[in-house]
Coordinates of C-alpha atoms in Angstrom, one line a residue:
Chain A
M14 CA -12.7 -27.8 -81.9
T15 CA -9.1 -28.2 -81.8
T16 CA -8.0 -25.1 -79.8
V17 CA -7.2 -27.3 -76.8
E18 CA -4.0 -28.9 -77.4
A19 CA -4.0 -32.5 -76.2
T20 CA -1.3 -33.3 -73.7
L21 CA 1.5 -35.7 -75.1
P22 CA 1.2 -39.0 -73.9
A23 CA 4.0 -39.9 -71.5
P24 CA 7.0 -40.8 -73.6
R25 CA 6.8 -44.7 -74.0
S26 CA 9.5 -46.6 -76.1
R27 CA 6.8 -49.0 -77.5
L28 CA 5.0 -46.1 -79.6
G29 CA 5.5 -46.7 -83.0
P30 CA 6.6 -43.8 -85.4
L31 CA 3.3 -43.4 -86.9
A32 CA 1.7 -43.0 -83.3
R33 CA 4.5 -40.5 -82.7
A34 CA 3.9 -38.4 -85.8
W35 CA 0.1 -38.2 -84.8
A36 CA 1.0 -37.2 -81.5
F37 CA 3.3 -34.7 -82.8
A38 CA 0.7 -33.4 -85.2
R39 CA -1.9 -33.2 -82.5
H40 CA 0.3 -31.3 -80.2
H41 CA 1.1 -28.8 -83.0
L42 CA -2.5 -28.6 -84.8
L43 CA -3.1 -25.4 -83.6
S44 CA 0.2 -23.7 -84.8
L45 CA -0.2 -25.6 -88.2
Y46 CA -3.8 -24.3 -88.4
S47 CA -2.4 -20.7 -87.7
L48 CA 0.1 -21.0 -90.5
L49 CA -2.8 -22.3 -92.9
F50 CA -4.7 -19.4 -91.9
F51 CA -2.1 -16.9 -92.4
A52 CA -1.5 -18.2 -95.8
Y53 CA -5.3 -17.8 -96.8
L54 CA -4.9 -14.3 -95.4
L55 CA -2.0 -13.5 -97.3
L56 CA -2.7 -15.3 -100.4
P57 CA -4.9 -12.3 -102.3
I58 CA -2.1 -10.0 -101.1
G59 CA 0.4 -12.3 -102.9
V60 CA -2.0 -12.4 -106.2
V61 CA -2.0 -8.5 -106.1
I62 CA 1.7 -8.0 -106.0
A63 CA 2.3 -11.0 -108.6
F64 CA -0.4 -9.4 -111.1
S65 CA 1.7 -6.1 -110.9
F66 CA 4.2 -8.0 -112.9
N67 CA 1.7 -9.5 -115.3
N68 CA 1.7 -8.7 -119.0
P69 CA -2.0 -9.3 -119.8
K70 CA -3.1 -9.2 -123.6
G71 CA -6.5 -8.1 -123.4
R72 CA -8.2 -5.4 -121.1
F73 CA -8.5 -7.4 -117.9
N74 CA -5.7 -8.4 -115.6
Y75 CA -7.3 -11.6 -114.2
T76 CA -5.1 -14.4 -115.7
W77 CA -1.3 -14.9 -115.6
Q78 CA 0.2 -14.3 -119.1
G79 CA 3.8 -13.6 -118.6
F80 CA 6.2 -11.5 -116.6
T81 CA 7.1 -7.8 -117.1
F82 CA 8.5 -4.8 -115.3
K83 CA 6.6 -2.5 -117.7
N84 CA 3.9 -1.9 -115.5
W85 CA 6.2 -0.5 -112.8
S86 CA 8.3 1.6 -115.0
Q87 CA 5.3 3.0 -116.6
W88 CA 3.3 3.2 -113.5
N89 CA 1.7 6.7 -114.3
G90 CA 1.0 5.8 -117.9
V91 CA -2.6 5.3 -117.4
P92 CA -5.0 8.4 -118.1
G93 CA -6.6 9.6 -114.8
L94 CA -4.8 7.0 -112.5
T95 CA -2.1 9.4 -111.2
S96 CA -4.7 12.3 -110.5
A97 CA -6.9 10.0 -108.7
L98 CA -3.9 8.6 -106.5
W99 CA -3.0 12.4 -105.9
L100 CA -6.4 13.3 -104.8
S101 CA -6.6 10.2 -102.5
L102 CA -3.3 11.2 -100.9
E103 CA -4.2 14.8 -100.1
I104 CA -7.6 13.7 -98.9
A105 CA -6.1 11.0 -96.5
L106 CA -3.3 13.4 -95.3
V107 CA -5.6 16.3 -94.3
A108 CA -8.5 14.0 -93.0
S109 CA -6.0 11.8 -90.9
L110 CA -4.5 15.1 -89.4
V111 CA -7.9 16.7 -88.5
A112 CA -9.4 13.6 -87.5
T113 CA -6.6 12.8 -85.2
V114 CA -6.6 16.2 -83.3
L115 CA -10.4 16.0 -82.9
G116 CA -10.3 12.5 -81.8
T117 CA -7.3 13.0 -79.3
L118 CA -9.4 16.0 -77.7
V119 CA -12.4 13.9 -77.3
A120 CA -10.5 10.8 -75.9
L121 CA -8.7 13.1 -73.2
A122 CA -11.9 14.4 -72.2
L123 CA -13.5 11.0 -71.8
V124 CA -10.8 9.3 -69.9
R125 CA -9.9 12.4 -67.8
Y126 CA -13.1 14.0 -66.7
R127 CA -16.3 12.9 -65.1
F128 CA -19.2 15.1 -66.7
R129 CA -22.7 14.8 -67.5
G130 CA -23.3 13.5 -71.0
R131 CA -20.5 11.1 -70.7
G132 CA -22.6 8.1 -71.8
A133 CA -24.1 10.2 -74.9
T134 CA -20.6 11.0 -76.2
N135 CA -19.6 7.4 -75.9
L136 CA -22.8 6.5 -77.8
L137 CA -22.2 9.1 -80.6
V138 CA -18.5 8.1 -80.7
F139 CA -19.7 4.6 -81.3
L140 CA -22.5 4.9 -83.5
P141 CA -20.6 5.7 -86.6
L142 CA -18.4 2.5 -86.0
S143 CA -21.7 0.6 -86.0
T144 CA -23.6 2.0 -89.0
P145 CA -22.9 0.5 -92.3
E146 CA -20.8 2.5 -94.7
I147 CA -23.6 2.8 -97.3
V148 CA -25.8 4.4 -94.7
L149 CA -23.2 6.8 -93.9
G150 CA -22.5 7.7 -97.2
A151 CA -26.3 8.0 -98.5
S152 CA -27.1 10.1 -95.3
L153 CA -24.3 12.6 -95.8
L154 CA -25.2 12.7 -99.4
T155 CA -28.8 13.5 -98.5
L156 CA -27.6 16.3 -96.4
F157 CA -25.5 17.7 -99.2
L158 CA -28.3 17.5 -101.7
Q159 CA -30.8 19.1 -99.1
V160 CA -28.8 22.2 -98.8
K161 CA -27.3 22.2 -102.0
F162 CA -23.7 22.0 -101.0
A163 CA -21.6 21.2 -104.2
L164 CA -19.9 17.9 -104.1
G165 CA -16.3 17.6 -104.6
F166 CA -13.0 18.0 -102.7
I167 CA -14.6 19.6 -99.5
S168 CA -17.3 17.1 -99.3
I169 CA -15.1 14.2 -99.6
L170 CA -13.0 15.5 -96.8
I171 CA -15.8 16.3 -94.6
A172 CA -17.1 12.8 -95.0
H173 CA -13.7 11.2 -94.3
I174 CA -13.0 13.2 -91.2
M175 CA -16.3 12.2 -89.9
F176 CA -15.7 8.3 -90.1
C177 CA -12.2 8.7 -89.1
I178 CA -12.8 10.6 -85.7
S179 CA -14.2 7.5 -83.9
F180 CA -11.3 5.3 -85.0
A181 CA -8.9 8.0 -83.4
V182 CA -11.1 8.3 -80.2
V183 CA -10.8 4.5 -79.6
T184 CA -7.2 4.1 -80.5
V185 CA -6.1 7.2 -78.2
K186 CA -8.4 6.2 -75.6
A187 CA -7.1 2.7 -75.3
R188 CA -3.6 4.2 -74.5
L189 CA -4.9 7.0 -72.0
I190 CA -6.7 4.4 -69.8
G191 CA -3.5 2.5 -69.0
F192 CA -1.8 5.8 -68.2
D193 CA -0.3 6.7 -64.9
R194 CA -1.8 9.9 -63.7
H195 CA 0.8 10.1 -60.8
L196 CA 3.2 11.7 -63.5
E197 CA 1.1 14.4 -64.3
E198 CA 0.3 15.1 -60.6
A199 CA 3.9 15.0 -60.0
A200 CA 4.7 17.7 -62.6
M201 CA 2.1 20.0 -61.2
D202 CA 3.3 19.5 -57.8
L203 CA 6.7 20.6 -59.0
G204 CA 5.0 23.9 -60.2
A205 CA 4.2 23.2 -63.9
N206 CA 0.9 24.5 -64.7
E207 CA -1.8 22.5 -66.8
W208 CA -0.7 23.6 -70.2
T209 CA 3.2 22.7 -69.5
T210 CA 2.2 19.6 -67.9
F211 CA 0.1 18.5 -71.0
Q212 CA 3.1 19.5 -73.1
K213 CA 5.9 18.1 -71.3
V214 CA 4.4 15.0 -69.8
T215 CA 0.9 13.9 -71.2
L216 CA 1.8 14.4 -74.8
P217 CA 5.1 12.6 -74.9
L218 CA 3.4 9.8 -73.2
I219 CA 0.6 9.3 -75.4
A220 CA 2.5 10.4 -78.8
P221 CA 2.6 6.6 -80.0
A222 CA -1.3 6.4 -79.6
I223 CA -1.6 9.5 -81.5
L224 CA 0.8 8.3 -84.1
A225 CA -1.0 5.0 -84.3
A226 CA -4.4 6.9 -84.6
L227 CA -2.7 8.9 -87.4
L228 CA -1.6 6.1 -89.3
L229 CA -4.9 4.2 -88.9
C230 CA -6.9 7.1 -90.0
F231 CA -4.8 7.7 -93.1
A232 CA -5.1 4.1 -93.8
I233 CA -8.9 4.1 -93.6
S234 CA -9.2 7.2 -95.6
I235 CA -7.0 6.1 -98.4
D236 CA -8.9 2.7 -98.7
D237 CA -12.4 4.2 -98.4
F238 CA -14.6 3.6 -101.4
V239 CA -18.2 3.4 -100.4
V240 CA -18.7 6.8 -98.4
T241 CA -16.4 8.5 -100.9
Y242 CA -18.4 7.1 -103.9
F243 CA -21.5 8.7 -102.5
N244 CA -20.1 12.2 -102.1
A245 CA -17.3 12.6 -104.3
G246 CA -19.5 14.3 -107.3
N247 CA -17.4 14.1 -110.4
R248 CA -14.0 13.9 -108.4
V249 CA -12.2 10.4 -108.7
T250 CA -10.1 9.0 -105.9
F251 CA -8.0 6.0 -106.3
P252 CA -10.8 3.5 -105.1
I253 CA -13.2 4.9 -107.5
F254 CA -10.9 4.9 -110.3
V255 CA -10.5 1.1 -109.4
W256 CA -14.3 0.6 -109.3
G257 CA -14.8 2.3 -112.5
A258 CA -11.9 0.3 -114.0
A259 CA -13.4 -3.0 -112.9
R260 CA -16.2 -2.5 -115.2
V261 CA -14.3 -1.6 -118.3
A262 CA -10.6 -2.4 -118.2
T263 CA -8.6 -3.3 -115.3
P264 CA -4.7 -2.0 -116.2
P265 CA -2.0 -3.7 -114.2
Q266 CA -0.9 -0.3 -113.1
I267 CA -3.8 -0.6 -110.4
N268 CA -1.9 -3.6 -108.9
V269 CA 1.2 -1.4 -109.0
I270 CA -0.1 1.5 -107.3
G271 CA -2.0 -1.0 -104.6
T272 CA 1.2 -2.9 -104.0
A273 CA 3.1 0.3 -103.3
I274 CA 0.4 1.2 -101.1
F275 CA 0.8 -2.0 -99.1
V276 CA 4.4 -1.6 -98.9
V277 CA 4.3 1.8 -97.6
A278 CA 1.6 1.0 -94.9
V279 CA 3.3 -2.2 -93.7
T280 CA 6.6 -0.4 -93.4
A281 CA 4.8 2.4 -91.4
M282 CA 3.3 -0.1 -89.1
L283 CA 6.1 -2.0 -88.7
G284 CA 8.0 1.0 -87.5
N285 CA 5.4 1.9 -85.2
V286 CA 5.6 -1.8 -83.6
I287 CA 9.5 -1.4 -83.4
L288 CA 9.0 2.2 -81.9
Q289 CA 6.7 0.8 -79.3
R290 CA 8.6 -2.0 -78.2
R291 CA 11.7 0.2 -77.8
R292 CA 9.9 2.1 -75.6
E293 CA 8.7 -0.6 -73.6
V294 CA 12.1 -2.0 -73.1
R295 CA 13.3 1.3 -72.0
A296 CA 10.5 2.0 -69.6
Chain B
M9 CA -5.5 28.9 -68.6
G10 CA -6.7 31.3 -66.0
F11 CA -10.1 30.9 -67.5
L12 CA -10.1 27.0 -67.3
H13 CA -8.9 27.1 -63.7
R14 CA -11.9 29.3 -62.7
H15 CA -14.2 27.1 -64.8
R16 CA -12.8 23.6 -64.6
G17 CA -16.0 22.1 -65.1
L18 CA -16.0 23.5 -68.7
T19 CA -12.7 21.7 -69.7
P20 CA -14.0 18.6 -70.8
Y21 CA -16.9 20.3 -73.0
L22 CA -14.3 22.5 -74.5
L23 CA -12.3 19.4 -75.4
L24 CA -15.3 17.5 -76.6
A25 CA -17.1 20.4 -78.7
P26 CA -15.0 20.1 -82.1
G27 CA -15.2 16.5 -82.5
M28 CA -18.8 16.0 -81.1
L29 CA -20.2 18.9 -83.4
W30 CA -18.3 17.4 -86.4
L31 CA -20.1 14.1 -85.6
S32 CA -23.3 15.9 -84.9
I33 CA -23.6 17.8 -88.1
F34 CA -22.2 15.4 -90.4
F35 CA -23.6 12.1 -89.0
L36 CA -26.5 12.6 -86.8
V37 CA -28.1 15.4 -88.6
P38 CA -27.7 13.7 -91.8
L39 CA -29.6 10.6 -90.2
G40 CA -32.4 13.1 -89.6
F41 CA -32.5 14.2 -93.4
L42 CA -32.2 10.5 -94.4
A43 CA -35.5 10.0 -92.2
Y44 CA -37.0 13.1 -93.7
Q45 CA -36.2 12.1 -97.4
S46 CA -37.3 8.5 -96.5
L47 CA -40.9 10.0 -96.3
Q48 CA -40.9 12.1 -99.3
S49 CA -42.7 11.2 -102.8
G50 CA -42.5 12.4 -106.3
S51 CA -40.2 12.0 -109.0
I52 CA -36.7 13.4 -110.0
D53 CA -38.0 15.1 -113.0
F54 CA -40.9 17.0 -110.9
G55 CA -39.1 17.2 -107.4
Y56 CA -39.6 15.3 -104.4
A57 CA -41.9 16.5 -101.7
F58 CA -42.7 15.7 -98.0
T59 CA -45.7 13.9 -97.8
W60 CA -45.3 11.4 -94.7
A61 CA -45.0 8.7 -97.6
W62 CA -44.8 5.7 -95.4
G63 CA -45.5 3.7 -98.2
N64 CA -42.1 3.8 -99.2
Y65 CA -41.3 1.7 -96.4
W66 CA -43.9 -1.0 -97.4
D67 CA -42.7 -0.8 -101.1
A68 CA -39.1 -1.0 -99.8
I69 CA -39.7 -4.4 -97.7
R70 CA -42.2 -5.9 -100.3
S71 CA -40.4 -5.1 -103.5
Y72 CA -36.7 -5.9 -102.1
R73 CA -37.4 -8.7 -99.7
G74 CA -35.2 -11.2 -101.2
Q75 CA -32.4 -8.6 -101.3
F76 CA -32.9 -8.1 -97.5
E77 CA -33.2 -11.6 -96.7
R78 CA -30.0 -12.5 -98.7
S79 CA -27.9 -9.5 -96.9
I80 CA -28.8 -11.0 -93.5
L81 CA -28.2 -14.6 -94.6
Y82 CA -24.8 -13.9 -96.6
A83 CA -23.7 -11.5 -93.7
G84 CA -24.8 -14.3 -91.0
I85 CA -23.0 -17.1 -92.7
A86 CA -19.9 -15.0 -93.2
T87 CA -19.9 -14.1 -89.7
V88 CA -20.1 -17.5 -88.4
L89 CA -17.6 -18.5 -90.6
A90 CA -15.3 -15.6 -89.6
L91 CA -15.8 -16.4 -86.0
V92 CA -14.9 -20.3 -86.6
L93 CA -12.0 -19.5 -88.8
S94 CA -10.3 -16.8 -86.6
Y95 CA -11.1 -18.2 -82.9
P96 CA -8.3 -20.5 -83.1
V97 CA -6.0 -18.2 -84.6
A98 CA -6.7 -15.4 -81.8
Y99 CA -6.4 -18.1 -79.3
W100 CA -2.9 -19.1 -80.6
I101 CA -1.4 -15.5 -80.8
A102 CA -3.1 -14.5 -77.3
F103 CA -1.4 -17.5 -75.5
R104 CA 1.5 -18.9 -77.8
G105 CA 2.4 -15.5 -79.5
G106 CA 5.1 -14.3 -77.1
R107 CA 7.2 -11.9 -77.9
W108 CA 5.8 -12.0 -81.7
K109 CA 2.4 -11.0 -80.7
N110 CA 2.6 -7.5 -82.3
L111 CA 4.0 -8.8 -85.4
L112 CA 1.5 -11.6 -85.7
L113 CA -1.3 -8.9 -85.3
L114 CA 0.2 -7.1 -88.3
F115 CA -0.4 -10.2 -90.4
I116 CA -4.2 -10.2 -89.2
V117 CA -4.5 -6.6 -90.5
A118 CA -2.3 -7.0 -93.4
P119 CA -5.2 -7.4 -95.9
F120 CA -6.5 -4.0 -94.8
F121 CA -3.4 -2.4 -96.3
V122 CA -4.5 -3.5 -100.0
T123 CA -7.3 -1.3 -101.0
Y124 CA -10.5 -3.1 -100.5
L125 CA -11.5 -3.2 -104.1
I126 CA -8.0 -4.5 -105.3
R127 CA -8.0 -7.2 -102.8
T128 CA -11.7 -8.3 -103.8
L129 CA -10.7 -8.2 -107.5
A130 CA -7.6 -10.8 -106.5
W131 CA -10.4 -12.9 -105.2
E132 CA -11.8 -12.9 -109.0
T133 CA -8.5 -14.3 -110.0
I134 CA -8.4 -16.8 -107.3
L135 CA -12.0 -18.1 -107.9
S136 CA -11.7 -17.8 -111.7
D137 CA -13.1 -20.4 -113.9
N138 CA -9.8 -22.8 -114.5
G139 CA -8.1 -21.5 -111.3
L140 CA -6.9 -23.9 -108.5
V141 CA -9.9 -23.5 -106.4
V142 CA -12.4 -24.5 -108.9
R143 CA -10.4 -27.6 -109.9
T144 CA -9.7 -28.7 -106.5
L145 CA -13.6 -28.4 -105.6
D146 CA -14.2 -30.4 -108.9
H147 CA -11.8 -33.0 -107.7
L148 CA -13.6 -33.3 -104.5
H149 CA -17.0 -33.5 -106.3
L150 CA -18.0 -30.3 -104.3
L151 CA -18.3 -27.9 -107.3
G152 CA -21.8 -29.1 -108.0
V153 CA -22.6 -28.2 -104.4
L154 CA -20.8 -24.8 -103.8
G155 CA -20.7 -23.7 -107.6
S156 CA -23.0 -23.7 -110.3
N157 CA -22.4 -24.6 -114.0
G158 CA -19.0 -25.6 -113.2
R159 CA -18.2 -22.1 -111.8
V160 CA -17.7 -20.5 -108.5
L161 CA -17.6 -17.0 -109.5
S162 CA -21.1 -15.1 -110.0
T163 CA -22.5 -17.5 -107.4
A164 CA -23.5 -17.1 -103.5
T165 CA -20.2 -19.0 -102.5
A166 CA -18.1 -16.5 -104.1
V167 CA -19.8 -13.5 -102.5
V168 CA -20.0 -15.0 -98.9
A169 CA -16.3 -16.1 -99.4
G170 CA -15.3 -12.7 -100.3
I171 CA -17.5 -11.0 -97.4
T172 CA -15.5 -13.6 -95.0
Y173 CA -12.2 -12.7 -96.2
N174 CA -12.7 -9.1 -96.2
F175 CA -14.1 -8.7 -92.7
L176 CA -11.9 -11.2 -91.1
P177 CA -9.8 -8.7 -89.2
F178 CA -12.8 -7.1 -87.7
M179 CA -13.5 -10.6 -86.2
A180 CA -10.1 -11.7 -85.1
L181 CA -9.1 -8.5 -83.4
P182 CA -11.6 -8.1 -80.6
L183 CA -11.2 -11.9 -80.2
Y184 CA -7.5 -11.3 -79.5
V185 CA -8.0 -8.5 -77.4
S186 CA -10.5 -10.4 -75.1
L187 CA -8.5 -13.6 -75.2
E188 CA -5.3 -11.6 -74.1
Q189 CA -7.0 -10.2 -71.2
I190 CA -7.6 -13.4 -69.5
D191 CA -6.0 -14.3 -66.3
Q192 CA -3.8 -17.4 -67.0
S193 CA -4.2 -18.5 -63.6
L194 CA -8.1 -19.0 -63.6
I195 CA -7.1 -21.4 -66.6
E196 CA -4.4 -23.1 -64.4
A197 CA -6.9 -23.1 -61.1
A198 CA -9.5 -25.0 -63.3
Q199 CA -6.9 -27.6 -64.4
D200 CA -5.5 -27.9 -60.8
L201 CA -9.2 -28.8 -59.9
Y202 CA -9.0 -31.7 -62.2
A203 CA -10.7 -30.0 -65.3
S204 CA -9.3 -31.5 -68.3
K205 CA -7.7 -29.0 -70.9
W206 CA -11.0 -29.3 -73.0
K207 CA -13.4 -28.6 -70.1
A208 CA -11.1 -26.0 -69.0
F209 CA -11.4 -24.3 -72.2
L210 CA -15.1 -24.5 -72.4
R211 CA -15.9 -23.6 -68.8
V212 CA -13.4 -20.7 -68.2
T213 CA -11.4 -19.6 -71.6
L214 CA -14.7 -19.7 -73.7
P215 CA -17.0 -17.8 -71.5
L216 CA -14.3 -15.1 -70.6
S217 CA -13.7 -14.4 -74.2
L218 CA -17.5 -14.0 -75.0
P219 CA -17.3 -10.0 -75.1
G220 CA -14.7 -10.5 -77.7
V221 CA -17.1 -12.9 -79.7
V222 CA -19.9 -10.4 -79.3
A223 CA -17.8 -7.2 -80.4
G224 CA -16.3 -9.2 -83.2
T225 CA -19.7 -10.6 -84.4
L226 CA -21.2 -6.9 -84.4
L227 CA -18.2 -5.5 -86.0
T228 CA -18.2 -8.2 -88.8
F229 CA -22.1 -8.5 -89.2
I230 CA -22.8 -4.7 -89.5
P231 CA -20.6 -3.7 -92.4
A232 CA -21.2 -7.3 -94.1
A233 CA -25.0 -6.6 -94.2
G234 CA -24.7 -3.3 -95.6
D235 CA -22.0 -4.3 -98.4
F236 CA -22.4 -4.1 -102.0
I237 CA -19.1 -4.6 -103.4
N238 CA -18.6 -8.4 -103.0
A239 CA -22.0 -9.1 -104.6
Q240 CA -21.2 -6.6 -107.4
L241 CA -17.5 -7.9 -108.1
L242 CA -17.9 -11.6 -107.2
G243 CA -21.8 -12.5 -107.7
S244 CA -24.4 -12.2 -110.4
P245 CA -27.4 -10.0 -110.2
K246 CA -28.9 -13.0 -108.8
N247 CA -26.7 -12.5 -105.5
H248 CA -27.5 -9.0 -105.1
M249 CA -27.9 -7.7 -101.7
I250 CA -29.8 -4.8 -100.3
G251 CA -26.7 -2.5 -100.5
N252 CA -26.6 -2.8 -104.4
V253 CA -30.2 -1.9 -104.4
I254 CA -29.7 1.2 -102.3
E255 CA -26.5 2.0 -104.5
S256 CA -28.3 1.8 -107.9
K257 CA -31.2 3.8 -106.3
Y258 CA -29.1 6.4 -105.2
K259 CA -26.3 6.6 -108.2
E260 CA -28.2 5.5 -111.1
L261 CA -32.0 5.8 -110.8
L262 CA -31.8 9.0 -108.6
D263 CA -34.9 7.4 -106.6
Y264 CA -33.8 9.1 -103.5
P265 CA -37.0 8.3 -101.2
A266 CA -36.8 4.7 -101.8
A267 CA -33.2 4.5 -101.3
A268 CA -33.5 6.5 -98.1
S269 CA -36.2 4.4 -96.8
M270 CA -34.4 1.3 -97.6
S271 CA -31.2 2.6 -95.7
F272 CA -33.4 3.2 -93.0
V273 CA -34.9 -0.1 -92.9
L274 CA -31.3 -1.6 -92.9
M275 CA -30.1 0.7 -90.2
A276 CA -33.2 0.0 -88.0
T277 CA -32.6 -3.9 -88.1
I278 CA -29.0 -3.2 -87.2
L279 CA -29.6 -0.7 -84.8
A280 CA -31.9 -2.9 -82.9
A281 CA -29.5 -5.7 -82.9
V282 CA -26.9 -3.6 -81.5
L283 CA -29.3 -2.3 -78.7
I284 CA -30.0 -5.8 -77.7
Y285 CA -26.2 -6.8 -77.5
A286 CA -25.4 -3.6 -75.7
R287 CA -28.1 -4.6 -73.2
A288 CA -26.8 -8.1 -72.8
V289 CA -23.1 -7.1 -72.6
G290 CA -23.1 -3.5 -71.1
T291 CA -22.2 -0.4 -73.1
E292 CA -18.6 0.4 -71.7
K293 CA -17.4 -3.1 -72.5
L294 CA -19.0 -2.8 -76.1
T295 CA -17.4 0.7 -76.9
G296 CA -13.9 -0.2 -75.3

């Protein structure tokens, strides 16, 4: 492996230019490799964005045919695509809100209190993360079929909240662990009761983590295909629309929406990164 | 709050209740139903009934052994590839990232912000028959090894490449977290004691990053073993994994008991692996 950078040989004037170039490359091998890695990671994203400007002649948008703004100006010109997007957004908004609240409460209990059943709680939080999505989707579908629960908006929502909770718990827990309890004790010493302390001290301090959990849950929810596919009945979310399209025809508007989601998500995450850095600088 | 003061012991349970009830009802209970359904027999037309049909499991393993083996094989190769590809980068960000760490991490998770299915379709473009990848492999005389009939799409290579790419962040992030926590002075101490940089890495850094390796391996292998999207979009029926079978049994053939027993075999295999890991590493470390 090349992870360990070789030390530069002591500067010797007799070193030829070739040897010096080799020494330079060796020293920066890891950085060079990392740049290549990032290029690889971002390549498909570049393709997605580029092909949102493609002007495909046939039904599929897999080969480059020419540049156009048409897909962007007529982003809602594909039947079913807009309603699928709205459904995804609605589900993601509600699911991420509910899951973040539930997950934050669980994280507070896990970090703040010693109680019987802590290990079991940790396990129950961890298990959904370590279960393949197809099993999550299939088992939930089995439940809905057995109790004859009609599939649709509510069943999708239930599923999304279920797989988002664990992510919210893990995110908020990480922040709570590095949290100075003395601040809360100080507030209590100064006469604040538990609720006031929570509102005025705890909540503002863990707010960035809650926001991060919210964004994460939203991103996971809007991206989910497998679990949704099993539990959506005849409702069509954006990923389900893409799945159906991949079999018959892929309109470039899919790439337009994909690009838009990417830009919004990256902006939100960048905002969170900057916000956290400002807080750290101030603290 | 007076009530809480008098019953302080209750507070954690009240905080836990909503979330844990949700996970119990919509995660644990369904797993029970899945087990129940996996032992049913009958047909979709005449209804399924619980008959302790253990034969479903036997049929699942016997009829779809190839798909099971492929799931483990593809997921295994993809996990190793993801580990080898992302370890150096996680190391680079942790030790050389400086004030750009958070931004670089954002790059690592960037693929997650493009809908899974759309980024997989993008690989269909990248690996397409006249694309750059195929032509480069042809030049290197590797097309015969990695592809078949002059194509990369619809081969195992494409499926494994897709899985590797799609789950890379799951590997890179835990690696980064464990590397970032390493106390630099330990590595310096090793070097002060005349360990070469390479030896200090092997004896100090690598062992200390093992929890990240284990977590990343699990987080990559588990979803990869159950995946069916990459095999569906990038592979041919010859590359289908057990996820593809479960999906078609559930969604197209409506053969619920067979699909349930297969899900259970998959789940049980993975759970066994997780428990073995948990034993070796300790649950606290594993669950963060």
